[in-house]
C-alpha positions as CSV (number, residue, x, y, z in Angstrom):
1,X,92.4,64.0,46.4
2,X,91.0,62.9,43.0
3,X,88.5,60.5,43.4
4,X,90.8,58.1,40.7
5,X,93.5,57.8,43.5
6,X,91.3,55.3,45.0
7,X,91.5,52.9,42.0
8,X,94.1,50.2,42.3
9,X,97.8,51.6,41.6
10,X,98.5,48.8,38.9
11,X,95.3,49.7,36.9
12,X,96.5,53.5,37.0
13,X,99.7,52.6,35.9
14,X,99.1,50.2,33.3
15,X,99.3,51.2,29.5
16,X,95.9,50.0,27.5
17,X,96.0,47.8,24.8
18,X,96.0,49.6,21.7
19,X,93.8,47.8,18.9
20,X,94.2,48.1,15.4
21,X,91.3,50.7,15.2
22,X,91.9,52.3,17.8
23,X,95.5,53.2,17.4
24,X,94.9,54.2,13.3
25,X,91.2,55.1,12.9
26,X,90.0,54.2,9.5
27,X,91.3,54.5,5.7
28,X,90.3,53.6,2.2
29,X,92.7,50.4,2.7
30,X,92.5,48.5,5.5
31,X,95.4,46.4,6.0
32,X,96.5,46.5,9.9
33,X,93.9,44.4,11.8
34,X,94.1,40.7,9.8
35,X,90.9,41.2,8.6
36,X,89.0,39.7,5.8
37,X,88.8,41.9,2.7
38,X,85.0,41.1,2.1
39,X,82.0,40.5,3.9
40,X,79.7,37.5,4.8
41,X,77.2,35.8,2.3
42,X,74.1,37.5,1.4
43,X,71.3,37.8,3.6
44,X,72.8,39.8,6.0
45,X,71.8,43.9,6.9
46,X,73.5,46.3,4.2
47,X,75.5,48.7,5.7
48,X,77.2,46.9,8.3
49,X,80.9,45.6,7.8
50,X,80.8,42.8,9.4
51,X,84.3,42.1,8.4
52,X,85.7,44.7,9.9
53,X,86.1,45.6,13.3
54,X,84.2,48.1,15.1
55,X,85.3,51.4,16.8
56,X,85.9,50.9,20.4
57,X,83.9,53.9,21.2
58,X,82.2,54.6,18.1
59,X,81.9,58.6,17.6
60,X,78.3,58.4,16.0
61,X,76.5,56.7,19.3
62,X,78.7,58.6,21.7
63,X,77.6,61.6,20.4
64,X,74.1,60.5,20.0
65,X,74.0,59.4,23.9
66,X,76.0,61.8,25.4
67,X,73.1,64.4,23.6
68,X,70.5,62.7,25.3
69,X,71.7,62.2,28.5
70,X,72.5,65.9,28.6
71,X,76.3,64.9,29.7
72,X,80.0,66.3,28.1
73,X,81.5,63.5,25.7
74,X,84.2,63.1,27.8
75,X,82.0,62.1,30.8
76,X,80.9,59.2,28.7
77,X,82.3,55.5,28.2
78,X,80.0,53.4,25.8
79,X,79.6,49.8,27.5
80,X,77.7,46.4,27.0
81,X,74.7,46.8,28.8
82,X,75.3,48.6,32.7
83,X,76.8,44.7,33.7
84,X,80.2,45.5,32.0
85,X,80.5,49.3,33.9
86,X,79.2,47.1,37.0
87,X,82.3,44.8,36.5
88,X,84.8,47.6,35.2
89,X,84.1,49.8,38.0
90,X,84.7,46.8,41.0
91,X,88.0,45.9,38.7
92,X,89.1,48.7,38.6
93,X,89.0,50.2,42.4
94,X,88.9,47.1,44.2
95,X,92.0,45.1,45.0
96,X,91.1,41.0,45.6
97,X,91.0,40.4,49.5
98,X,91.4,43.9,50.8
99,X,88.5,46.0,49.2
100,X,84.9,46.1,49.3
101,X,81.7,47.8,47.9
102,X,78.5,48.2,50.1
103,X,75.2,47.6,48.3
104,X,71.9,47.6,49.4
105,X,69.5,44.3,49.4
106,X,67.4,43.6,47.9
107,X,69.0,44.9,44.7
108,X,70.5,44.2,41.1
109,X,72.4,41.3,41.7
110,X,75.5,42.2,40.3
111,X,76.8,44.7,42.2
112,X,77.4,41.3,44.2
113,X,78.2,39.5,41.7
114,X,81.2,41.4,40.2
115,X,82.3,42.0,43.5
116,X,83.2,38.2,44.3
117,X,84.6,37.8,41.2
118,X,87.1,40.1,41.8
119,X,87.7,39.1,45.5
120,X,85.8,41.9,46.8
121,X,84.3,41.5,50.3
122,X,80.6,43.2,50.3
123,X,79.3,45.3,52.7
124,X,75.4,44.9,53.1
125,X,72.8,48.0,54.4
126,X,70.0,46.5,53.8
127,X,66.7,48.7,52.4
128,X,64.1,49.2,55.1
129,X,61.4,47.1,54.6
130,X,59.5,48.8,57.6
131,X,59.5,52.3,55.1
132,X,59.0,50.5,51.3
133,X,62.6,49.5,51.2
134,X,63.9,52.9,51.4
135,X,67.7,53.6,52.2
136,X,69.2,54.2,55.2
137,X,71.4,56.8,53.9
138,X,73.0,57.4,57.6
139,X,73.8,53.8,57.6
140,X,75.7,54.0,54.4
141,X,78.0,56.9,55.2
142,X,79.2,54.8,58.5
143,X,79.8,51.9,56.5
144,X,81.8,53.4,54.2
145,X,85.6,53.3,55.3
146,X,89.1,52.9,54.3
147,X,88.6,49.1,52.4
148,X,85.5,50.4,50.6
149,X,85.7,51.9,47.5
150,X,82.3,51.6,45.7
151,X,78.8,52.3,46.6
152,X,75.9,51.4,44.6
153,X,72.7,52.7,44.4
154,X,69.7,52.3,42.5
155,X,67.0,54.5,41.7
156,X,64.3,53.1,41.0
157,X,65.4,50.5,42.8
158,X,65.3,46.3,41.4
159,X,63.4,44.7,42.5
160,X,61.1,46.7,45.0
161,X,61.1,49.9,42.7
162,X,61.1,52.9,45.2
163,X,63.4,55.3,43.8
164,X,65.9,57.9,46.1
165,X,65.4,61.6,46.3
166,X,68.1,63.2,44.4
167,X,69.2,65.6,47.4
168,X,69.8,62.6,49.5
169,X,72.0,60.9,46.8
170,X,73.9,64.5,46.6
171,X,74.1,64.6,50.6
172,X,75.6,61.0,50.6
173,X,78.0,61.9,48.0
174,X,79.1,65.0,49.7
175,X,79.3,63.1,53.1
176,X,81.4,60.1,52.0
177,X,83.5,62.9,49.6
178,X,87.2,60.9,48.1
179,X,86.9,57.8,50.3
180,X,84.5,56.1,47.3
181,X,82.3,56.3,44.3
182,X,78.9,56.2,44.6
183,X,77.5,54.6,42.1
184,X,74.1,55.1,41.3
185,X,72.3,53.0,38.7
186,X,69.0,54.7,36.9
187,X,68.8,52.2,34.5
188,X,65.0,52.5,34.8
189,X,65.1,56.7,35.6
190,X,62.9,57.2,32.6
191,X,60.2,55.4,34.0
192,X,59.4,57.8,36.8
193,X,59.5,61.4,37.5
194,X,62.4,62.2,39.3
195,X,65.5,64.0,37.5
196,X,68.6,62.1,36.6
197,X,71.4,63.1,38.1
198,X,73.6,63.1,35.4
199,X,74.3,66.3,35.3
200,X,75.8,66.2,38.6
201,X,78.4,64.8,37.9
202,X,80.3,67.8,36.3
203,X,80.2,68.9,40.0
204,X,81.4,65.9,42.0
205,X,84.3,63.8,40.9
206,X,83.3,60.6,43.0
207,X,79.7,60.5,41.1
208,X,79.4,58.1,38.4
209,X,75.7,56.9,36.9
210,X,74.6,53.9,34.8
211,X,71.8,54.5,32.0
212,X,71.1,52.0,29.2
213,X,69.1,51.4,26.5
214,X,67.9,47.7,27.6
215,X,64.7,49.5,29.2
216,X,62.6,53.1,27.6
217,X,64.3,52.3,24.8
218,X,63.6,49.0,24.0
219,X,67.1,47.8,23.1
220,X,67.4,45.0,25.4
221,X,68.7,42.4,22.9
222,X,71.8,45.2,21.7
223,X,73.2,45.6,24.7
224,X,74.5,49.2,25.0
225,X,74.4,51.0,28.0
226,X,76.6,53.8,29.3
227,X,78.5,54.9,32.6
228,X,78.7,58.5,33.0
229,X,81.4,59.7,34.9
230,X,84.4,62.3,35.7
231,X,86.7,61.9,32.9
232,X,89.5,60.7,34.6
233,X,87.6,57.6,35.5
234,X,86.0,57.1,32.4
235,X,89.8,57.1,30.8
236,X,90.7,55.0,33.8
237,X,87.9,52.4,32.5
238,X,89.0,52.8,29.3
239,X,92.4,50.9,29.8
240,X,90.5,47.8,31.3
241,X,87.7,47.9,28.7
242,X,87.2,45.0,26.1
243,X,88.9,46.3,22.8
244,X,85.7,46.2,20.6
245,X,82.9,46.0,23.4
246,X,80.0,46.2,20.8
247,X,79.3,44.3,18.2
248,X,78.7,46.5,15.0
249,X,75.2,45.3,14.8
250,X,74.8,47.1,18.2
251,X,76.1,50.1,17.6
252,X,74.2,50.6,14.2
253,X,70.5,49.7,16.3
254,X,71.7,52.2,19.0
255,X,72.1,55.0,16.5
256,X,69.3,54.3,14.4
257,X,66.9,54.0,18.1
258,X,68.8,57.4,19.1
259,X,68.5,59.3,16.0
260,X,65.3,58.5,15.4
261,X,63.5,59.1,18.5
262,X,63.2,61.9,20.8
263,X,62.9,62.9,24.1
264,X,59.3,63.1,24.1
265,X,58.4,60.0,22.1
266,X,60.3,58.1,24.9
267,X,58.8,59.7,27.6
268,X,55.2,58.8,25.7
269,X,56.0,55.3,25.5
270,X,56.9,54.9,29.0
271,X,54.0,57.0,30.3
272,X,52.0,54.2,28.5
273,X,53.8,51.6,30.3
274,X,53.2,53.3,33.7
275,X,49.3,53.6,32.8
276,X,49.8,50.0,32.1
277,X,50.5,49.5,35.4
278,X,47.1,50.3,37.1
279,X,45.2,47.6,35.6
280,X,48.2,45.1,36.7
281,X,48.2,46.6,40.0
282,X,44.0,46.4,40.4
283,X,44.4,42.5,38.4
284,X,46.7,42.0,41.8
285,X,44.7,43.8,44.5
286,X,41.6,41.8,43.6
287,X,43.2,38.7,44.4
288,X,42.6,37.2,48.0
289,X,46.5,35.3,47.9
290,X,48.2,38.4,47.5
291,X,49.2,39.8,50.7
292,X,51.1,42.9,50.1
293,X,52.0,45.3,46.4
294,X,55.0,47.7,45.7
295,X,53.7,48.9,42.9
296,X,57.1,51.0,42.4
297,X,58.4,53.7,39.9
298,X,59.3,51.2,37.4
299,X,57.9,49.6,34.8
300,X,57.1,46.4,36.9
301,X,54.9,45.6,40.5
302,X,56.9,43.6,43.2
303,X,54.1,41.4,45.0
304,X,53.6,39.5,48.4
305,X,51.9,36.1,47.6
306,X,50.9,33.1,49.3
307,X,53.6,30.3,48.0
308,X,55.5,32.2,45.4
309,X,57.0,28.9,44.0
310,X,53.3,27.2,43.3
311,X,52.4,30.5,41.1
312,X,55.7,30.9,39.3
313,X,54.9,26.7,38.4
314,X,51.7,27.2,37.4
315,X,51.9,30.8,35.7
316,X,55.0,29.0,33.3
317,X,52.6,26.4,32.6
318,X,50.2,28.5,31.2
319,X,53.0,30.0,29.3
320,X,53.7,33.0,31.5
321,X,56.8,33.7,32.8
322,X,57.1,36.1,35.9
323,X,60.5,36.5,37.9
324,X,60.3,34.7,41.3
325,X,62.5,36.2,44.4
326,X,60.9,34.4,47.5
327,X,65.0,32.7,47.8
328,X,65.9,35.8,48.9
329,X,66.0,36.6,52.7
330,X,64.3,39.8,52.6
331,X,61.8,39.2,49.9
332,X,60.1,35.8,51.1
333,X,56.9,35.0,49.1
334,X,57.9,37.4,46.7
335,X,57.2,38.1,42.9
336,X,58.5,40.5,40.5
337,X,55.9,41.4,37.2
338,X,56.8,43.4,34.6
339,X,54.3,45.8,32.9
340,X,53.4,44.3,29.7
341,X,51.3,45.0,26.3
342,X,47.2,45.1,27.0
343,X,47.6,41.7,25.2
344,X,50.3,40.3,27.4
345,X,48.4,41.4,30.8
346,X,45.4,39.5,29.3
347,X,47.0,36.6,29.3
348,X,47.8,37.0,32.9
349,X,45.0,37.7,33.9
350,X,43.3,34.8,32.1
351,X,46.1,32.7,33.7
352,X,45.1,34.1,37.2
353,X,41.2,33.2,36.8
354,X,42.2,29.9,36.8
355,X,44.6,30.1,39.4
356,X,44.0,28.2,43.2
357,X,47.0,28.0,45.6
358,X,45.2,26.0,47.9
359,X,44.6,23.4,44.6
360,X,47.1,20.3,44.2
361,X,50.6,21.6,43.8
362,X,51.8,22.5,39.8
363,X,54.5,19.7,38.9
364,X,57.2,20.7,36.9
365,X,60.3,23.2,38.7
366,X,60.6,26.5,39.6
367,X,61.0,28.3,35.9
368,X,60.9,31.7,37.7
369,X,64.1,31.5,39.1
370,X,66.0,33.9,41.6
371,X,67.5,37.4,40.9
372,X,71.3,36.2,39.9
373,X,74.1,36.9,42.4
374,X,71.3,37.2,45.1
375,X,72.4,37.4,48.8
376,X,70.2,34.2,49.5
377,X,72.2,31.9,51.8
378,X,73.4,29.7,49.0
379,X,75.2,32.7,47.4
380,X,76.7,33.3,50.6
381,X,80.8,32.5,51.0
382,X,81.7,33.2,54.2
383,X,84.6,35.9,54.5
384,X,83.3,37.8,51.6
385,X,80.1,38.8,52.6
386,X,78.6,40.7,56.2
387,X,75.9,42.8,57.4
388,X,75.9,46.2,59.0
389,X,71.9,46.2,60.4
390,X,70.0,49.3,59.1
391,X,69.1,51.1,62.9
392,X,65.4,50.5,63.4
């Protein structure tokens, strides 16, 4: 069975909405989409026709990414960021009040997020704390039955930043065959050593992958990411999928970024980043409040402090922002800091020689906020959420 049979019937019977561009490509005269005849005032980038409306899938950029990430055009759907293939996906395969995805906290919070917006219940296998948060792969395949249809991974992981073997991502696959996708999300892959597993999915139908360009390649503020998958899903997706998802800005940054940099220059950067990481992780070490580092595969350390809240307070007043996760159940005390410039991690570290957790409590509110869609209790409904315990 294809792997698309799983998707909701409606979605695979529905017809897509047929844009102007989309349905007649482009001409000399453009008179089927309403749109203005000329562009905005001066000031604006040259180049860009930002009165007309983009290609859904522009050719250029899918070209351009399918070439890097080594995948078949076909494989590949161009999306905003990997939250819009998040929230296709879970639209797509789950039906409101009868399916479910299994994730595993902590993680990306919107695996859980998309899910209850949809109506999805969520299945929870938590990471093993006991072994760096890694997952418990047998766990997962027993979770997975009839209602689920989505299982997401990440690798490296957010926010604890241990990333999975490939072969045990392979074995779940094989194991859970046409009853779900497994979804794995490398949207930090280049960060680390290990091999994407794009590839892959030629060879398995219920394989999909998130990459984007928010991360190595510095595109945060575009938003372009991709979801790699068997091509009947991705022309599943593409019935659901916004008409124009990006912006023609976007889409012109994405292929200047792509055609201007290689391989290797990305993988330079980010092997800077990681050596970045040392100092950040010996800054840490050398302070007597922080219990416990993950230093990760990513380009940020998770940490164990001693009240979490009182150094996000007093870091933000200092004008440092770091992201605070001590809300959520399995990551009490918790901090998450990304790997900045020398000049950034300076700062920090100036920051942190002033810094006593035993001093009067830093007014002001808690700036570092949770991870959105967190599985803290007040993100909690009951009936849409519960726990299969990982086996000690």
């Amino acid at each position: 069975m294809s792997i698309v049979e799983r998707a909701r019937p409606e979605i695979r019977a529905m017809t897509a909405y047929s844009s102007a561009r989309s349905a007649a490509g482009r001409a000399p005269v453009l008179l089927n989409a309403n749109e203005k005849p000329w562009g905005p005032p001066a000031g604006f980038e040259p180049g860009v026709e930002l009165n007309r409306y983009p290609d859904p899938q522009p050719a250029g950029l899918r070209r351009l990414m399918a070439e890097h990430y080594r995948v078949p055009e076909a494989q590949l759907l161009i999306t905003r960021g990997s939250d819009e293939a998040i929230d296709l996906l879970v639209r797509a395969f789950c039906e409101a009040g009868r399916d479910s995805i299994v994730q595993c906290p902590p993680c990306f919070g919107m695996y859980a997020i998309a899910a209850r917006i949809q109506g999805a219940a969520i299945v929870d296998i938590p990471l093993r704390a006991e072994n760096d948060f890694a997952p418990d792969i047998e766990a997962i395949i027993e979770s997975v039955d009839n209602a689920v249809k989505l299982v997401f991974l990440t690798s490296p992981n957010n926010p604890t930043g241990g990333g999975i073997e490939p072969d045990l991502v392979l074995e779940l696959a094989d194991a859970i065959g046409d009853r779900a996708l497994v979804v794995l999300d490398e949207a930090y892959i280049e960060f680390c050593d290990r091999p994407s597993l794009a590839a892959a999915v030629s060879e398995r139908d219920n394989l999909a992958v998130l990459r984007t360009l928010s991360k190595a390649y510095g595109l945060a503020g575009a938003r372009c990411g991709a979801l790699i998958a068997d091509p009947a899903v991705i022309e599943l997706l593409k019935r659901i999928i916004s008409p124009y998802p990006l912006p023609s800005p976007s889409i012109l940054a994405a292929e200047k970024a792509l055609a201007g940099t290689d391989s290797a220059e990305i993988k330079r950067q980010c092997l800077q980043i990681m050596q970045n990481k040392s100092p950040l992780v010996r800054l840490l070490r050398a302070q007597d409040w922080v219990r416990r580092i993950w230093p990760g595969e990513a380009n940020f350390v998770l940490a164990e402090v001693d009240q979490a809240d009182r150094l996000c307070r007093f870091l933000a007043g200092q004008g440092v922002l770091v992201r605070n996760f001590s809300h959520h159940p399995m990551l009490p005390d918790c901090v998450r800091i990304t790997v900045g410039s020398d000049a950034d991690q300076q700062r920090l570290g100036d920051a942190l020689a002033g810094y006593d957790p035993h001093s009067d409590d830093p007014s002001g509110d808690d700036p570092g906020g949770d991870d959105p869609g967190s599985d803290h209790p007040g993100n909690n409904h009951p009936g849409n959420t519960h726990v299969k315990a990982a086996t000690p």
